Tab-separated table of C-alpha atoms in Angstrom:
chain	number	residue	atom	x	y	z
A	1	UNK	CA	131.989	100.193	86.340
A	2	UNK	CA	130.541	97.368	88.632
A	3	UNK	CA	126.947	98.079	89.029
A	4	UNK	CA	127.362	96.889	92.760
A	5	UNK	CA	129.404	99.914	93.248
A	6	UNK	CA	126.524	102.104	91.979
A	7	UNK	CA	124.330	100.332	94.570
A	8	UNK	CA	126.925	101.546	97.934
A	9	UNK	CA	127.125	104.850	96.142
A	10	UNK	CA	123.144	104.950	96.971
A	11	UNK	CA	123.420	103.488	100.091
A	12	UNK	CA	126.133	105.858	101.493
A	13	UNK	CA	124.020	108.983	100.377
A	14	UNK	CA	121.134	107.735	101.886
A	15	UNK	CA	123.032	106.740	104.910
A	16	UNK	CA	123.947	110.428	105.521
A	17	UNK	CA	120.323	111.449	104.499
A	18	UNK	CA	118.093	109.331	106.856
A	19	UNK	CA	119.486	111.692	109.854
A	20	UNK	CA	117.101	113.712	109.195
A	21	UNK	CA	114.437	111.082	110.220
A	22	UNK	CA	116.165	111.001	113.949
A	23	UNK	CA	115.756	115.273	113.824
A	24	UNK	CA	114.054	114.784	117.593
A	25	UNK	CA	117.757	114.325	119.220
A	26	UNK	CA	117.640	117.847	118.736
A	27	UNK	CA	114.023	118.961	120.142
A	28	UNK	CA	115.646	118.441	124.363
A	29	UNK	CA	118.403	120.448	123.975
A	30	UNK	CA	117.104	123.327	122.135
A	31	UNK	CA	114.286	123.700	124.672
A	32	UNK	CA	116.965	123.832	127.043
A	33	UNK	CA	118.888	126.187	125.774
A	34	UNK	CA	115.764	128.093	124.430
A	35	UNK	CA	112.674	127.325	125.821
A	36	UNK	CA	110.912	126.830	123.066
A	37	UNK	CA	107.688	124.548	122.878
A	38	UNK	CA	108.154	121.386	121.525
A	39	UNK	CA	105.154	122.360	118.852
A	40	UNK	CA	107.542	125.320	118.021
A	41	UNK	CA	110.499	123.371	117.247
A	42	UNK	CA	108.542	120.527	115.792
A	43	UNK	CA	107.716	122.922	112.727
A	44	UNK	CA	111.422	122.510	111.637
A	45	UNK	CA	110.587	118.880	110.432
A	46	UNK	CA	107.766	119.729	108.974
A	47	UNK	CA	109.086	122.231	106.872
A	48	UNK	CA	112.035	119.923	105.905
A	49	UNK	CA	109.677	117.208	104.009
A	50	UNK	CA	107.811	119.686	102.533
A	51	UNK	CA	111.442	121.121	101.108
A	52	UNK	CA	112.438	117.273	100.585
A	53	UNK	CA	109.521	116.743	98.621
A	54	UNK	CA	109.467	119.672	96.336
A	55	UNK	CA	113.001	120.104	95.741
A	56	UNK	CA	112.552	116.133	94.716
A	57	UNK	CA	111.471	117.173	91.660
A	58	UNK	CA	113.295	119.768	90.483
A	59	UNK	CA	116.278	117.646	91.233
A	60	UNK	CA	114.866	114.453	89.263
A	61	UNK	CA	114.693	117.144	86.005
A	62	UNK	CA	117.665	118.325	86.427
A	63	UNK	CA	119.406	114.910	86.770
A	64	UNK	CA	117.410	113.803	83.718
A	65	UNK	CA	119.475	116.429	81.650
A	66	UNK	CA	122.995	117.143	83.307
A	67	UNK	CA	123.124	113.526	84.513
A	68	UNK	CA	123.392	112.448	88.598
A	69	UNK	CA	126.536	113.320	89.500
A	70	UNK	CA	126.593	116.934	89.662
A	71	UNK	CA	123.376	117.131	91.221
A	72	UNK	CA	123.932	114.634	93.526
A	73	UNK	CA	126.823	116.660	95.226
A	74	UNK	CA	125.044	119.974	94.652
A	75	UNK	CA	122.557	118.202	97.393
A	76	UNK	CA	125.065	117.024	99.183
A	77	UNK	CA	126.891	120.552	99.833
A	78	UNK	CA	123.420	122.039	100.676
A	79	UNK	CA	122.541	119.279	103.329
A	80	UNK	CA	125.970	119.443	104.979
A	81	UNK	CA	125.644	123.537	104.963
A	82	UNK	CA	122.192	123.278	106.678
A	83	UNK	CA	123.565	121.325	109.392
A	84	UNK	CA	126.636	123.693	110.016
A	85	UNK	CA	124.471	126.735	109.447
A	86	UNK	CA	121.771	125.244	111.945
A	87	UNK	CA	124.369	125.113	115.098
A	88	UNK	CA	124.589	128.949	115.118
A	89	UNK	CA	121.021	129.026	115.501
A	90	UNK	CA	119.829	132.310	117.692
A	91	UNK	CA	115.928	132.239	116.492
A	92	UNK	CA	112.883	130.074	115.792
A	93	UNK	CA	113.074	131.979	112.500
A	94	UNK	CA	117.356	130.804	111.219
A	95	UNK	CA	116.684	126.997	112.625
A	96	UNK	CA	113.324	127.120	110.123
A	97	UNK	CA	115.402	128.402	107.070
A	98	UNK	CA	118.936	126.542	108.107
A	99	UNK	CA	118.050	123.115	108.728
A	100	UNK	CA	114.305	122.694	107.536
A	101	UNK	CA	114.480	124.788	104.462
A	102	UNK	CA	118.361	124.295	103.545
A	103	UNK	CA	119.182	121.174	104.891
A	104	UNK	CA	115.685	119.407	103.303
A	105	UNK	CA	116.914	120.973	99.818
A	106	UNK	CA	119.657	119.472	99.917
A	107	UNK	CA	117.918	115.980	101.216
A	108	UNK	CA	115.259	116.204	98.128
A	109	UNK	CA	118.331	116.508	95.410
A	110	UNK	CA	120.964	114.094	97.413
A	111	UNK	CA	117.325	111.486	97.622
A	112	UNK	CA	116.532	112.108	94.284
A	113	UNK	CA	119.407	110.653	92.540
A	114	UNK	CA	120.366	106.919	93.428
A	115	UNK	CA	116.997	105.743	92.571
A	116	UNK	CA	116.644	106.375	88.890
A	117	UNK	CA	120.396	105.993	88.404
A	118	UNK	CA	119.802	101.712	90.616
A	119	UNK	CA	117.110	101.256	88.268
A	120	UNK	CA	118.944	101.778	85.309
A	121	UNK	CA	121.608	99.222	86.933
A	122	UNK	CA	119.257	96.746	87.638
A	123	UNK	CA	116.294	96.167	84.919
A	124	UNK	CA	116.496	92.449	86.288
A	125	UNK	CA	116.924	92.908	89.951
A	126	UNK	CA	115.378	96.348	89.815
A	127	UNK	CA	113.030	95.565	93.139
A	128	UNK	CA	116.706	94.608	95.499
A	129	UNK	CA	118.641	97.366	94.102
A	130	UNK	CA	115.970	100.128	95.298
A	131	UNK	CA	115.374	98.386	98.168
A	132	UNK	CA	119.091	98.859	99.138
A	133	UNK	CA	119.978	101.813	98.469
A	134	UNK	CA	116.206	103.226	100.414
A	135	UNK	CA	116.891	101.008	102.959
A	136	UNK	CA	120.262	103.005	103.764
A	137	UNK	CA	117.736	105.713	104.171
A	138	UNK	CA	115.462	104.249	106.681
A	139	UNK	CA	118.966	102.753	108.320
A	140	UNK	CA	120.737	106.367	109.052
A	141	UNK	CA	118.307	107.629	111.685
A	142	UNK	CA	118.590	104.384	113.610
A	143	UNK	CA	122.177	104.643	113.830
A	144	UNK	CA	122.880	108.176	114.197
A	145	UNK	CA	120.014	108.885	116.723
A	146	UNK	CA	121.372	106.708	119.502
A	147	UNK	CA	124.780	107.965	118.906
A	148	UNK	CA	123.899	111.174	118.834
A	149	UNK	CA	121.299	111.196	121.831
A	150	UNK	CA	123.562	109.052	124.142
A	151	UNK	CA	127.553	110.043	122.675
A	152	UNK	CA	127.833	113.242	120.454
A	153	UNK	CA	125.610	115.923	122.288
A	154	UNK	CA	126.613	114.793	126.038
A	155	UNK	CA	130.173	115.204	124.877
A	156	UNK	CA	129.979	118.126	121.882
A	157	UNK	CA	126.783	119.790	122.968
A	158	UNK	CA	124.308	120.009	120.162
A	159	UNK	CA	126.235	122.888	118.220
A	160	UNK	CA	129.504	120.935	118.047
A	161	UNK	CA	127.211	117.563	117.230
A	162	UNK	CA	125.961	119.938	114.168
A	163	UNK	CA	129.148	121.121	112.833
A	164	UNK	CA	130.830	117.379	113.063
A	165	UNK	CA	127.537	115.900	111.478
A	166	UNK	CA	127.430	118.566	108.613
A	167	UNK	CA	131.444	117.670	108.008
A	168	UNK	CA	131.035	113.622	108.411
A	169	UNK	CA	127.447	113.885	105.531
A	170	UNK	CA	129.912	116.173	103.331
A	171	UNK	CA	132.402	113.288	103.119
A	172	UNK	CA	129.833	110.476	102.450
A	173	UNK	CA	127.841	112.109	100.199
A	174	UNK	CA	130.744	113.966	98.048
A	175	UNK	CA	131.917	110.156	97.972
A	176	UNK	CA	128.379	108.919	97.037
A	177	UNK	CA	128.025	111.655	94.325
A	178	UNK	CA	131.060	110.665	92.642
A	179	UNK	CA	130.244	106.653	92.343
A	180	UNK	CA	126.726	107.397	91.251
A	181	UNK	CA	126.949	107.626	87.520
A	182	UNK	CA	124.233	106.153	84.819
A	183	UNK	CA	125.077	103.308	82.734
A	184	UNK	CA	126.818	103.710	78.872
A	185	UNK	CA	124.225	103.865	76.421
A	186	UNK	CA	122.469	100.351	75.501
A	187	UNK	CA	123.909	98.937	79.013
A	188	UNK	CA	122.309	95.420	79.128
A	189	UNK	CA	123.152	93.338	82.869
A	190	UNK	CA	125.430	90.835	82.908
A	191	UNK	CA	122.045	88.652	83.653
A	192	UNK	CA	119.918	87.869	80.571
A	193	UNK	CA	116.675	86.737	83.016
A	194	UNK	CA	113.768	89.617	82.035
A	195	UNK	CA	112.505	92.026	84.703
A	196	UNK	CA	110.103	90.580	86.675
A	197	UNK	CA	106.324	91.506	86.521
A	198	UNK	CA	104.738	94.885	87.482
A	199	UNK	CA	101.586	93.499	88.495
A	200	UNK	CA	99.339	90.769	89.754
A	201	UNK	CA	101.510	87.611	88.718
A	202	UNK	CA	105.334	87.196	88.581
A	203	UNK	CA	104.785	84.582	85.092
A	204	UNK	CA	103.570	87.870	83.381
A	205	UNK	CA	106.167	89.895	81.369
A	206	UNK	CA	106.271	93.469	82.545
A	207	UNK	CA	105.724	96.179	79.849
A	208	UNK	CA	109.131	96.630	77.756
A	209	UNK	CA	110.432	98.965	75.463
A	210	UNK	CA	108.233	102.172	76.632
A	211	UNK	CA	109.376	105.083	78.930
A	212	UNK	CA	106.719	107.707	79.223
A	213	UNK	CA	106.986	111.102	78.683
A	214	UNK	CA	106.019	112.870	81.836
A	215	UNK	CA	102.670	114.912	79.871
A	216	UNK	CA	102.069	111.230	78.964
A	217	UNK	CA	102.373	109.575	82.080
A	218	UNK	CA	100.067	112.021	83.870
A	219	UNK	CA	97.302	111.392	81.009
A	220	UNK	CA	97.124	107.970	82.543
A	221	UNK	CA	94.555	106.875	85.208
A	222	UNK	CA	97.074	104.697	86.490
A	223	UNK	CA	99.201	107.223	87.949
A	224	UNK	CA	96.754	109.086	89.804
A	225	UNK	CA	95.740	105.965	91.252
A	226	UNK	CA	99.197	105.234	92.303
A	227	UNK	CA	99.542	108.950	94.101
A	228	UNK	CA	96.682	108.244	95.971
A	229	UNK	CA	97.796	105.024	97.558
A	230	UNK	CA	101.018	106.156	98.001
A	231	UNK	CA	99.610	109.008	99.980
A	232	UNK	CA	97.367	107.859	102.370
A	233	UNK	CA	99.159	104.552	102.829
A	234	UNK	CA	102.667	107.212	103.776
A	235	UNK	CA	100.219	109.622	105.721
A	236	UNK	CA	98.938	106.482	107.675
A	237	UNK	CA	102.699	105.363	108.372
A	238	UNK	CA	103.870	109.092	109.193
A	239	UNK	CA	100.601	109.691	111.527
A	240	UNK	CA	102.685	106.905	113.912
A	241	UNK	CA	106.122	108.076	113.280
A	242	UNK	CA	105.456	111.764	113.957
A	243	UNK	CA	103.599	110.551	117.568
A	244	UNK	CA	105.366	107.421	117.893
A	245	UNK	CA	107.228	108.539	121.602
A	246	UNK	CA	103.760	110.608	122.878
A	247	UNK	CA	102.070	107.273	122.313
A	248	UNK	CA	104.027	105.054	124.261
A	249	UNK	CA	104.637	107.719	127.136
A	250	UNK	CA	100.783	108.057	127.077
A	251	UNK	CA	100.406	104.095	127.119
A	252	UNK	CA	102.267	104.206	130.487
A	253	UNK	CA	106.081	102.985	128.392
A	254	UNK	CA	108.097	105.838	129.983
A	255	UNK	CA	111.742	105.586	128.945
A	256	UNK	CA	110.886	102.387	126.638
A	257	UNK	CA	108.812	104.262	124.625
A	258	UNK	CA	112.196	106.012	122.766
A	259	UNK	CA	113.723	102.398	122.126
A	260	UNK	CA	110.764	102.682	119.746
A	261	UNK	CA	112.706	105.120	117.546
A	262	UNK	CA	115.683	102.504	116.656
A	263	UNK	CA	113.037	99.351	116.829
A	264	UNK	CA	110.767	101.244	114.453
A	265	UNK	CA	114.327	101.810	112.235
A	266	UNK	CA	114.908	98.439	112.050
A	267	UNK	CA	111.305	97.689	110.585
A	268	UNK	CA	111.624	100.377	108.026
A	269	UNK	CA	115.028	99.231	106.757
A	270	UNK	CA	113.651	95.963	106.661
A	271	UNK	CA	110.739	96.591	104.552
A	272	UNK	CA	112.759	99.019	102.166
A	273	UNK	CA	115.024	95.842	101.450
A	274	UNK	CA	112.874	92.951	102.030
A	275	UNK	CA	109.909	93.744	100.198
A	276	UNK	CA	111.836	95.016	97.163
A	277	UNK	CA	112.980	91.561	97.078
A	278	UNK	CA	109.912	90.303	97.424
A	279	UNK	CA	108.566	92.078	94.637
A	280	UNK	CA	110.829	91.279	92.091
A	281	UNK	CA	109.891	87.357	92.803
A	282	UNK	CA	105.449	88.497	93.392
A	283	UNK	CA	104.925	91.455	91.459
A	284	UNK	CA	105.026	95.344	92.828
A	285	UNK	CA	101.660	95.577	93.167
A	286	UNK	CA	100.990	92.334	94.944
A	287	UNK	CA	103.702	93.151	97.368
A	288	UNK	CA	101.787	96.511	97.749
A	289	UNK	CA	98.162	95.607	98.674
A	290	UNK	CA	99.599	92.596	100.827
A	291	UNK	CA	101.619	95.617	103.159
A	292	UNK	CA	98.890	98.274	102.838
A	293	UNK	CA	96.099	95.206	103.924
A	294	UNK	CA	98.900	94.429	106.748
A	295	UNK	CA	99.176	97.860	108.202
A	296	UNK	CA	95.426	98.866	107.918
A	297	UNK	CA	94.616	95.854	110.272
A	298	UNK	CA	97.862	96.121	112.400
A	299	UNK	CA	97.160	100.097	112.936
A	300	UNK	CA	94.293	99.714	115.666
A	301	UNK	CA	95.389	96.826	117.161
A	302	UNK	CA	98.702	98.979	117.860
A	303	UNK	CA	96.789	101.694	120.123
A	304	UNK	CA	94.987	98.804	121.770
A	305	UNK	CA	98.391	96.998	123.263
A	306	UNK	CA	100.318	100.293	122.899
A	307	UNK	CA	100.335	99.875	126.748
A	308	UNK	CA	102.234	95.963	126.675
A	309	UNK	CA	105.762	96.648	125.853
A	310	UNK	CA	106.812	93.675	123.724
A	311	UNK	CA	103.909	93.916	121.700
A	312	UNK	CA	104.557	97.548	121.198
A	313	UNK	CA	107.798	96.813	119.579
A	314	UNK	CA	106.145	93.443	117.632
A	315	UNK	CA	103.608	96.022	116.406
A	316	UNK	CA	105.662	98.680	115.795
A	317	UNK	CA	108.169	96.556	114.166
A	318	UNK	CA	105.360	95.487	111.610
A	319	UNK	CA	103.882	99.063	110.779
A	320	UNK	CA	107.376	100.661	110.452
A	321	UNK	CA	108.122	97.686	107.486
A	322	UNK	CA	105.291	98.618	106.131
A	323	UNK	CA	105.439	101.598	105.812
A	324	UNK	CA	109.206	101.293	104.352
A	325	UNK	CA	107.439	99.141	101.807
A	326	UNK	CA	105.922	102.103	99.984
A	327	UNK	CA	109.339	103.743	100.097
A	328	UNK	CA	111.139	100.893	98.225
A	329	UNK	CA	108.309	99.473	96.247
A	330	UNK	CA	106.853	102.502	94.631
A	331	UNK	CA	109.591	103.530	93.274
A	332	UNK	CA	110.177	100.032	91.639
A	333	UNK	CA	106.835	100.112	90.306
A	334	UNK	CA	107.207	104.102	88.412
A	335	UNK	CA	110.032	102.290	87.011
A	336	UNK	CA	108.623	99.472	85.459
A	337	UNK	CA	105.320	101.005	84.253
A	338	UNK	CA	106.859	104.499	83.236
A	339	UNK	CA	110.392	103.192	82.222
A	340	UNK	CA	113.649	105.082	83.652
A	341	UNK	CA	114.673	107.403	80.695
A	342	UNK	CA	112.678	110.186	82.207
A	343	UNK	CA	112.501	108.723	85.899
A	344	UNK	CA	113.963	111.367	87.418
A	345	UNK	CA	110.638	113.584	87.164
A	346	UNK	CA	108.337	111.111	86.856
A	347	UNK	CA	108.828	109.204	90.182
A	348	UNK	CA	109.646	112.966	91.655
A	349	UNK	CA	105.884	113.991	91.000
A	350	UNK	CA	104.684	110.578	92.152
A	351	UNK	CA	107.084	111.426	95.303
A	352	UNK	CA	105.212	114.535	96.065
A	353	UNK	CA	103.018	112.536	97.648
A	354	UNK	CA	104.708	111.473	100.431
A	355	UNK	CA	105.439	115.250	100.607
A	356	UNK	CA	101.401	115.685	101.238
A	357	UNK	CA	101.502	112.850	103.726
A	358	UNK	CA	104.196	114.130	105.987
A	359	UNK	CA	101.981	117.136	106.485
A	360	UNK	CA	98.413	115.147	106.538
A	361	UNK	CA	99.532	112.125	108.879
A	362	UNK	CA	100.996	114.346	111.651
A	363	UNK	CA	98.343	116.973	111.430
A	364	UNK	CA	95.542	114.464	111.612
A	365	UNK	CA	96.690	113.015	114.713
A	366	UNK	CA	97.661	116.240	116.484
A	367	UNK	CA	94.172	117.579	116.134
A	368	UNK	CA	92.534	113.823	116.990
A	369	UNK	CA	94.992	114.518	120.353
A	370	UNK	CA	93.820	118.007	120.841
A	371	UNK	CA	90.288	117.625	120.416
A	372	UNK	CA	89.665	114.441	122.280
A	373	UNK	CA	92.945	113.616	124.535
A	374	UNK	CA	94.111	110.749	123.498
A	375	UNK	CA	95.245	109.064	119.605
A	376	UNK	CA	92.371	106.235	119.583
A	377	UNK	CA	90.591	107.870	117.093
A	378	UNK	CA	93.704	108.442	115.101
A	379	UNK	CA	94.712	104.758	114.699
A	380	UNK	CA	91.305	104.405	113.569
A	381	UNK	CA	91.028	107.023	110.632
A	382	UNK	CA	94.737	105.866	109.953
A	383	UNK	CA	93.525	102.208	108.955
A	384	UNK	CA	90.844	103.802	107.089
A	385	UNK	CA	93.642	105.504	105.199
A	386	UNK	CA	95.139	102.527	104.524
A	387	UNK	CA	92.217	100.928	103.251
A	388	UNK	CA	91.562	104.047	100.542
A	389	UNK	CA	94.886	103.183	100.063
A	390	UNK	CA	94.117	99.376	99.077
A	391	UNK	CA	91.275	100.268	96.914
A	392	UNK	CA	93.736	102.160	94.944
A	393	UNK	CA	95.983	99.350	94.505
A	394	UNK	CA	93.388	97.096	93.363
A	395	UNK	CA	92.090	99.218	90.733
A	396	UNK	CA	95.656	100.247	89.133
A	397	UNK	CA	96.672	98.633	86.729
A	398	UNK	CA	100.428	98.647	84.340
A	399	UNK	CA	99.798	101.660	81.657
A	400	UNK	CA	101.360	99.695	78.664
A	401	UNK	CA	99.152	96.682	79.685
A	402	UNK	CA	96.069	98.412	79.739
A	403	UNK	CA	96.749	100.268	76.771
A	404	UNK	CA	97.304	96.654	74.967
A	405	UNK	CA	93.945	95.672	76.045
């Protein structure tokens, strides 16, 4: 099978599965229809990365035993049922369970899949191949958002946009499922170059030949130092994202302030694709502390010129790519130091912690909001974040490497 085929497999999943990212179509008309606060109906995203995130996991162990195809369309039918079961919503209560709880499941094991099965592809161009198939990801809410906001729900209402969503993301990811498959046993590329380094300098050979048990891999320093960064560098990302159109309605944008949805889409595709380039030609971790060091300095300067539209969007633009960084490069980097044989759970528990930073970024700067009126302080402990996150970075080091020493 051509590996390239593996790689749109990914990418159409993911595709289908970054609509959940543009989930604030939806907040309008259900307060129309409902009246319920936008804090009530924000919950429903909320809950949906914390089911992403757990069910993450469980679906990286169970593709590490039954293989990625079966899983893969197991979280496809759940994702697609969450959307149809979400447009008969009646209560706070069935939306919660239907599209956060349901709908997220079935995100976590449709996410889970392409990126152990791409790095198994693509030991030599390991840092492109994730960065593809992630950056379909951070691609689908940036398409589907304007289309729904300005075609789907002024024509279809948001019930009928539900049901025709949940039957399109069937389709795609049914499709997906079936083209993502691991490679035959002793699959070498048709490349010979070696995978490029894990760490500080490109020259450097990356640690071969060892995939880590996951009791193993959590005995190492290493990975904890990973989790951390990985945390507060996603919390100080999501902290914008989740407050991204408050911001710029605050900063005077008015209606220009949602172009910041799609802009900010563009910057996190970018970075999911372009930086796992880049790190397969620097090194993961160098292409990590340059983006962490990147956002922690472009966070406050953000608030400061949130008010100044094109530099809103330059900004905005840089922190979003950033942040789509982690996304790509992370999982590059549990590949290379762990090894993909048991990837599936590994990189799920290192995953769980963007699952702790979708609930610590937005809750951070809703209680900065609530307590003082206005997100300057937030930008401000963000960059901190980000500079924990750095520290990190710099002190991790490749596993087999260290174990060498």
């Amino acid at each position: 099978m051509n590996r390239w085929l593996v790689v749109f497999g990914g990418v159409l999943m993911n595709l289908a599965l970054g609509v959940i990212y543009a989930w604030s179509v939806f907040v309008a008309p259900f307060d129309a229809d409902f009246g319920w606060t936008r804090t009530q109906v924000s919950v429903v995203f909320t809950i949906a990365i914390l089911s992403i995130g757990s069910w993450f996991v469980v679906a990286g162990f169970l593709q590490d035993r039954f293989g990625p195809r079966r899983v893969a369309a197991a979280g496809g039918i759940l994702y697609a049922l969450g959307f149809f079961l979400a447009s008969q919503t009646e209560s706070l209560l069935w939306l919660y369970v239907t599209f956060g709880a349901l709908a997220g499941a079935g995100n976590g094991f449709g996410y889970a899949i392409p990126i152990p099965v791409c790095s198994k592809w693509f030991p030599d161009r390991r840092g492109l191949a994730i960065g593809l198939v992630v950056g379909g990801y951070g691609a689908g809410s940036g398409i589907y958002g304007p289309l729904a906001r300005e075609v789907l729900i002024p024509a279809y209402g948001w019930q009928g946009t539900m049901q025709i969503s949940g039957a399109i993301f069937l389709v795609m990811t049914l499709v997906a499922a079936w083209l993502l498959r691991n490679p035959p046993e002793g699959y070498r590329p048709p490349t010979a170059a070696p995978a490029p380094a894990a760490g500080a300098a490109p020259a450097a050979a990356a640690p071969a030949g060892r995939d880590f048990a996951t009791r193993e891999m959590v005995r190492t320093p290493t990975f904890y130092l990973l989790w951390i960064a990985y945390c507060l560098g996603s919390a100080a990302g999501l902290m914008v994202i989740s407050q991204l159109v408050p911001v710029g309605e605050a900063a005077g944008l008015g209606a220009a302030a949602g172009l910041g949805l799609t802009i900010g889409a563009i910057g996190n595709t970018g970075g999911r694709v372009l930086s796992g380039w880049m790190s397969d030609t620097f090194g993961r971790l160098n292409t990590l502390r340059l983006m962490v060091l990147v956002s922690a300095a472009a966070l406050p300067v953000f608030y400061s010129f949130a008010g100044q539209v094109v530099l809103f969007y330059l900004l905005l633009i840089v922190i979003y790519y950033c942040y789509g960084t982690l996304l790509s490069v992370f999982a590059s980097t549990c590949a290379d130091f762990y090894g993909t044989r048991n990837m599936g759970v590994n990189y799920g528990l290192l995953f769980s912690a963007w699952g702790v930073a979708g609930i610590v970024g937005p809750v951070i700067a809703g209680r900065v909001f609530d307590a003082t009126g206005d997100y300057r302080q937030a930008f401000f402990i963000a960059a901190g974040l980000a500079v924990v996150a750095l520290v990190s970075l710099v002190l991790a080091r490749p596993p087999g490497r260290a174990a060498a020493a």
